[in-house]
mmCIF file of C-alpha atoms in Angstrom:
data_model
loop_
_atom_site.group_PDB
_atom_site.id
_atom_site.type_symbol
_atom_site.label_atom_id
_atom_site.label_comp_id
_atom_site.label_asym_id
_atom_site.label_seq_id
_atom_site.Cartn_x
_atom_site.Cartn_y
_atom_site.Cartn_z
ATOM 1 C CA GLN A 1 2.880 16.601 -3.562
ATOM 2 C CA GLN A 2 4.983 13.486 -3.980
ATOM 3 C CA GLN A 3 6.611 12.855 -0.622
ATOM 4 C CA VAL A 4 8.371 9.606 -1.559
ATOM 5 C CA LYS A 5 10.255 9.393 -4.844
ATOM 6 C CA GLN A 6 11.342 6.031 -6.195
ATOM 7 C CA SER A 7 13.781 5.061 -8.927
ATOM 8 C CA PRO A 8 14.279 3.472 -11.339
ATOM 9 C CA GLN A 9 10.832 3.034 -12.848
ATOM 10 C CA SER A 10 11.895 -0.295 -14.335
ATOM 11 C CA LEU A 11 14.850 -2.577 -13.870
ATOM 12 C CA ILE A 12 16.111 -5.627 -15.748
ATOM 13 C CA VAL A 13 18.592 -7.921 -14.016
ATOM 14 C CA GLN A 14 20.115 -11.254 -14.905
ATOM 15 C CA LYS A 15 19.520 -14.244 -12.680
ATOM 16 C CA GLY A 16 22.012 -14.221 -9.836
ATOM 17 C CA GLY A 17 22.614 -10.496 -10.074
ATOM 18 C CA ILE A 18 21.917 -7.735 -7.543
ATOM 19 C CA SER A 19 18.799 -5.600 -7.902
ATOM 20 C CA ILE A 20 18.959 -2.135 -6.347
ATOM 21 C CA ILE A 21 15.956 0.167 -5.956
ATOM 22 C CA ASN A 22 16.254 3.621 -4.435
ATOM 23 C CA CYS A 23 13.836 5.901 -2.608
ATOM 24 C CA ALA A 24 14.057 9.426 -1.251
ATOM 25 C CA TYR A 25 11.653 11.089 1.158
ATOM 26 C CA GLU A 26 10.948 14.657 2.185
ATOM 27 C CA ASN A 27 9.150 14.469 5.503
ATOM 28 C CA THR A 28 11.673 14.021 8.314
ATOM 29 C CA ALA A 29 8.836 13.043 10.651
ATOM 30 C CA PHE A 30 8.473 9.672 8.917
ATOM 31 C CA ASP A 31 9.505 6.945 11.326
ATOM 32 C CA TYR A 32 8.842 3.689 9.492
ATOM 33 C CA PHE A 33 9.991 2.633 6.035
ATOM 34 C CA PRO A 34 8.603 -0.617 4.576
ATOM 35 C CA TRP A 35 9.058 -2.217 1.196
ATOM 36 C CA TYR A 36 6.204 -4.019 -0.511
ATOM 37 C CA GLN A 37 6.243 -6.561 -3.345
ATOM 38 C CA GLN A 38 3.265 -6.756 -5.677
ATOM 39 C CA PHE A 39 2.491 -9.350 -8.335
ATOM 40 C CA PRO A 40 -0.045 -8.601 -11.109
ATOM 41 C CA GLY A 41 -3.610 -8.815 -9.864
ATOM 42 C CA LYS A 42 -2.548 -9.164 -6.231
ATOM 43 C CA GLY A 43 -2.374 -6.853 -3.261
ATOM 44 C CA PRO A 44 1.005 -5.587 -2.013
ATOM 45 C CA ALA A 45 2.847 -7.959 0.314
ATOM 46 C CA LEU A 46 5.054 -6.638 3.101
ATOM 47 C CA LEU A 47 8.644 -7.634 2.352
ATOM 48 C CA ILE A 48 10.941 -5.913 4.848
ATOM 49 C CA ALA A 49 10.910 -2.714 6.871
ATOM 50 C CA ILE A 50 13.266 -0.451 8.789
ATOM 51 C CA ARG A 51 13.126 2.349 11.351
ATOM 52 C CA PRO A 52 15.409 5.420 11.070
ATOM 53 C CA ASP A 53 17.533 4.499 14.083
ATOM 54 C CA VAL A 54 19.036 1.599 12.117
ATOM 55 C CA SER A 55 21.284 1.991 9.054
ATOM 56 C CA GLU A 56 20.830 -1.478 7.620
ATOM 57 C CA LYS A 57 18.501 -4.452 7.964
ATOM 58 C CA LYS A 58 18.914 -7.802 6.287
ATOM 59 C CA GLU A 59 16.395 -10.606 5.876
ATOM 60 C CA GLY A 60 17.535 -13.447 3.673
ATOM 61 C CA ARG A 61 18.361 -12.090 0.225
ATOM 62 C CA PHE A 62 16.730 -8.715 0.959
ATOM 63 C CA THR A 63 18.588 -5.801 2.568
ATOM 64 C CA ILE A 64 17.438 -2.269 3.336
ATOM 65 C CA SER A 65 20.097 0.425 3.554
ATOM 66 C CA PHE A 66 19.020 3.645 5.261
ATOM 67 C CA ASN A 67 20.734 7.056 5.148
ATOM 68 C CA LYS A 68 18.938 9.395 7.521
ATOM 69 C CA SER A 69 21.028 12.492 6.737
ATOM 70 C CA ALA A 70 20.417 12.115 3.013
ATOM 71 C CA LYS A 71 16.769 11.122 3.548
ATOM 72 C CA GLN A 72 17.268 8.119 1.317
ATOM 73 C CA PHE A 73 16.787 4.379 1.602
ATOM 74 C CA SER A 74 17.272 1.513 -0.778
ATOM 75 C CA LEU A 75 16.366 -2.123 -1.291
ATOM 76 C CA HIS A 76 18.997 -4.601 -2.389
ATOM 77 C CA ILE A 77 17.970 -8.018 -3.661
ATOM 78 C CA MET A 78 20.935 -10.360 -3.719
ATOM 79 C CA ASP A 79 21.105 -13.394 -6.010
ATOM 80 C CA SER A 80 18.011 -12.199 -7.889
ATOM 81 C CA GLN A 81 15.732 -14.962 -9.172
ATOM 82 C CA PRO A 82 13.082 -15.007 -11.927
ATOM 83 C CA GLY A 83 10.485 -15.468 -9.177
ATOM 84 C CA ASP A 84 11.464 -12.031 -7.831
ATOM 85 C CA SER A 85 10.012 -10.446 -10.983
ATOM 86 C CA ALA A 86 7.334 -8.126 -9.621
ATOM 87 C CA THR A 87 6.646 -4.480 -8.851
ATOM 88 C CA TYR A 88 8.329 -3.157 -5.729
ATOM 89 C CA PHE A 89 7.086 -0.182 -3.752
ATOM 90 C CA CYS A 90 8.871 1.717 -1.045
ATOM 91 C CA ALA A 91 6.703 3.487 1.483
ATOM 92 C CA ALA A 92 6.945 5.673 4.550
ATOM 93 C CA SER A 93 4.688 6.379 7.477
ATOM 94 C CA ARG A 94 4.506 8.284 10.718
ATOM 95 C CA GLU A 95 3.131 6.534 13.753
ATOM 96 C CA THR A 96 1.646 9.728 15.210
ATOM 97 C CA SER A 97 -0.289 10.313 11.971
ATOM 98 C CA GLY A 98 -2.164 7.055 12.076
ATOM 99 C CA SER A 99 0.606 5.180 10.277
ATOM 100 C CA ARG A 100 -0.993 5.841 6.896
ATOM 101 C CA LEU A 101 1.442 4.748 4.227
ATOM 102 C CA THR A 102 2.803 7.102 1.569
ATOM 103 C CA PHE A 103 4.025 5.014 -1.353
ATOM 104 C CA GLY A 104 6.604 5.609 -4.047
ATOM 105 C CA GLU A 105 5.697 5.226 -7.696
ATOM 106 C CA GLY A 106 6.938 1.652 -7.930
ATOM 107 C CA THR A 107 9.719 -0.200 -9.745
ATOM 108 C CA GLN A 108 8.926 -3.003 -12.156
ATOM 109 C CA LEU A 109 11.674 -5.596 -11.738
ATOM 110 C CA THR A 110 12.322 -8.251 -14.378
ATOM 111 C CA VAL A 111 14.846 -10.982 -13.636
ATOM 112 C CA ASN A 112 15.902 -12.811 -16.765
ATOM 113 C CA PRO A 113 16.784 -16.503 -16.460
ATOM 114 C CA ASP B 1 -6.553 -18.694 5.216
ATOM 115 C CA THR B 2 -6.552 -15.971 7.863
ATOM 116 C CA GLY B 3 -5.384 -13.086 5.693
ATOM 117 C CA VAL B 4 -7.292 -9.985 4.666
ATOM 118 C CA SER B 5 -10.143 -10.778 2.287
ATOM 119 C CA GLN B 6 -12.027 -8.473 -0.050
ATOM 120 C CA ASP B 7 -15.237 -8.930 -1.956
ATOM 121 C CA PRO B 8 -15.926 -8.715 -4.820
ATOM 122 C CA ARG B 9 -12.595 -9.141 -6.562
ATOM 123 C CA HIS B 10 -13.855 -7.467 -9.710
ATOM 124 C CA LYS B 11 -16.733 -5.089 -10.314
ATOM 125 C CA ILE B 12 -17.876 -3.586 -13.591
ATOM 126 C CA THR B 13 -20.477 -0.876 -13.336
ATOM 127 C CA LYS B 14 -21.989 1.829 -15.463
ATOM 128 C CA ARG B 15 -21.320 5.472 -14.769
ATOM 129 C CA GLY B 16 -23.780 6.858 -12.268
ATOM 130 C CA GLN B 17 -24.390 3.595 -10.441
ATOM 131 C CA ASN B 18 -23.565 2.994 -6.792
ATOM 132 C CA VAL B 19 -21.139 0.278 -5.727
ATOM 133 C CA THR B 20 -20.158 -1.194 -2.374
ATOM 134 C CA PHE B 21 -17.046 -3.155 -1.492
ATOM 135 C CA ARG B 22 -16.386 -5.249 1.577
ATOM 136 C CA CYS B 23 -13.191 -5.908 3.493
ATOM 137 C CA ASP B 24 -12.684 -8.527 6.193
ATOM 138 C CA PRO B 25 -9.482 -7.830 8.122
ATOM 139 C CA ILE B 26 -7.224 -10.270 9.911
ATOM 140 C CA SER B 27 -8.978 -11.376 13.060
ATOM 141 C CA GLU B 28 -8.438 -9.066 16.035
ATOM 142 C CA HIS B 29 -6.655 -6.406 14.012
ATOM 143 C CA ASN B 30 -7.926 -3.127 15.413
ATOM 144 C CA ARG B 31 -6.882 -0.919 12.497
ATOM 145 C CA LEU B 32 -8.274 -1.050 8.988
ATOM 146 C CA TYR B 33 -7.095 1.067 6.062
ATOM 147 C CA TRP B 34 -8.473 1.735 2.578
ATOM 148 C CA TYR B 35 -6.188 2.669 -0.303
ATOM 149 C CA ARG B 36 -6.768 3.238 -4.003
ATOM 150 C CA GLN B 37 -4.311 2.195 -6.688
ATOM 151 C CA THR B 38 -4.452 3.238 -10.315
ATOM 152 C CA LEU B 39 -2.525 1.468 -13.057
ATOM 153 C CA GLY B 40 1.216 2.002 -12.814
ATOM 154 C CA GLN B 41 1.024 3.939 -9.552
ATOM 155 C CA GLY B 42 1.556 3.217 -5.893
ATOM 156 C CA PRO B 43 -1.449 2.913 -3.587
ATOM 157 C CA GLU B 44 -2.880 6.161 -2.214
ATOM 158 C CA PHE B 45 -4.375 6.434 1.247
ATOM 159 C CA LEU B 46 -8.126 7.017 1.453
ATOM 160 C CA THR B 47 -9.196 6.483 5.061
ATOM 161 C CA TYR B 48 -8.620 4.419 8.169
ATOM 162 C CA PHE B 49 -10.463 3.092 11.193
ATOM 163 C CA GLN B 50 -9.376 2.226 14.668
ATOM 164 C CA ASN B 51 -11.957 -0.266 15.826
ATOM 165 C CA GLU B 52 -15.272 1.268 14.688
ATOM 166 C CA ALA B 53 -14.073 4.894 14.689
ATOM 167 C CA GLN B 54 -13.086 6.497 11.399
ATOM 168 C CA LEU B 55 -10.086 8.599 12.404
ATOM 169 C CA GLU B 56 -8.885 10.134 9.166
ATOM 170 C CA LYS B 57 -10.079 10.733 5.621
ATOM 171 C CA SER B 58 -7.912 11.815 2.715
ATOM 172 C CA ARG B 59 -8.967 14.756 0.577
ATOM 173 C CA LEU B 60 -9.086 12.155 -2.208
ATOM 174 C CA LEU B 61 -12.241 10.844 -0.544
ATOM 175 C CA SER B 62 -14.920 13.011 -2.118
ATOM 176 C CA ASP B 63 -18.463 13.309 -0.784
ATOM 177 C CA ARG B 64 -19.460 10.434 -3.062
ATOM 178 C CA PHE B 65 -17.323 8.052 -1.012
ATOM 179 C CA SER B 66 -18.335 6.714 2.377
ATOM 180 C CA ALA B 67 -16.773 4.034 4.541
ATOM 181 C CA GLU B 68 -18.019 2.256 7.612
ATOM 182 C CA ARG B 69 -16.785 -0.298 10.105
ATOM 183 C CA PRO B 70 -19.926 -0.800 12.193
ATOM 184 C CA LYS B 71 -18.755 -3.332 14.736
ATOM 185 C CA GLY B 72 -15.033 -2.864 14.500
ATOM 186 C CA SER B 73 -14.674 -5.965 12.359
ATOM 187 C CA PHE B 74 -15.424 -5.872 8.604
ATOM 188 C CA SER B 75 -15.599 -2.611 6.681
ATOM 189 C CA THR B 76 -17.503 -1.399 3.649
ATOM 190 C CA LEU B 77 -16.572 1.273 1.137
ATOM 191 C CA GLU B 78 -19.410 2.745 -0.913
ATOM 192 C CA ILE B 79 -19.055 4.915 -3.978
ATOM 193 C CA GLN B 80 -22.168 6.767 -5.084
ATOM 194 C CA ARG B 81 -22.795 8.032 -8.612
ATOM 195 C CA THR B 82 -19.638 6.409 -9.959
ATOM 196 C CA GLU B 83 -17.515 8.256 -12.501
ATOM 197 C CA GLN B 84 -14.992 6.884 -14.979
ATOM 198 C CA GLY B 85 -12.220 8.399 -12.888
ATOM 199 C CA ASP B 86 -13.191 6.047 -10.058
ATOM 200 C CA SER B 87 -11.857 3.092 -12.046
ATOM 201 C CA ALA B 88 -9.029 1.695 -9.933
ATOM 202 C CA MET B 89 -8.000 -1.092 -7.595
ATOM 203 C CA TYR B 90 -9.388 -0.546 -4.110
ATOM 204 C CA LEU B 91 -7.146 -2.099 -1.483
ATOM 205 C CA CYS B 92 -7.846 -2.834 2.139
ATOM 206 C CA ALA B 93 -5.155 -3.368 4.763
ATOM 207 C CA SER B 94 -5.315 -4.241 8.432
ATOM 208 C CA SER B 95 -2.936 -4.048 11.335
ATOM 209 C CA SER B 96 -2.746 -4.388 15.072
ATOM 210 C CA GLY B 97 -1.486 -1.837 17.556
ATOM 211 C CA GLN B 98 -0.447 1.481 16.066
ATOM 212 C CA GLY B 99 -0.757 0.304 12.489
ATOM 213 C CA VAL B 100 2.895 -0.019 11.654
ATOM 214 C CA TRP B 101 2.751 -3.462 10.026
ATOM 215 C CA GLN B 102 -0.056 -3.337 7.464
ATOM 216 C CA TYR B 103 -1.205 -6.452 5.641
ATOM 217 C CA PHE B 104 -3.061 -5.965 2.382
ATOM 218 C CA GLY B 105 -5.918 -7.878 0.858
ATOM 219 C CA PRO B 106 -6.085 -8.872 -2.831
ATOM 220 C CA GLY B 107 -8.054 -5.765 -3.758
ATOM 221 C CA THR B 108 -11.273 -5.048 -5.640
ATOM 222 C CA ARG B 109 -10.787 -3.914 -9.209
ATOM 223 C CA LEU B 110 -13.485 -1.441 -10.215
ATOM 224 C CA THR B 111 -14.165 -0.623 -13.847
ATOM 225 C CA VAL B 112 -16.641 2.155 -14.593
ATOM 226 C CA THR B 113 -17.925 2.132 -18.168
#
């Protein structure tokens, strides 16, 4: 059972544009929502994360928007750069369940120069 | 470098052989997680430890899989009688406290021929 659904599967953006990746979850008990960035042959790297009591979190060019009632959250990458080209994964966890992460399927982002 | 390390980075084995992977977490991180990632998919949770205690195992972890963390520091993941379906990237992550912020290692890529 897929508990975190991610879209789109792939995304192509021009340099300087905004990249938007969306995720939806089913389990309302989730209480932590991180985003990970993964380059080929590397492990996922924690990018930014949010808890459900906050509707938005911004760190540099990366912003998470969170809609608790819709059970959706999204990652916005402002001023996208070719170096941002990677696979992005949303995830969710529940602290009382050992904080094991449930990942989305991933979005392959390509930023053209 | 004080990040999570994994060894080996790549392993090619024949079907039916046993393999063992090692993970060294970030120093003093009490939690250690194992995930498996197949091509084009997000990581899937396998098991986790708090100190030396294994607290949860996914149903993905068949009887052929065993994990240990004998002294609450490094961990090993053993797969017995490997099958072609075991081919994947095996990722280790560590965290402090309740496991909310998980930091991943580079992974071990297993190929079963």
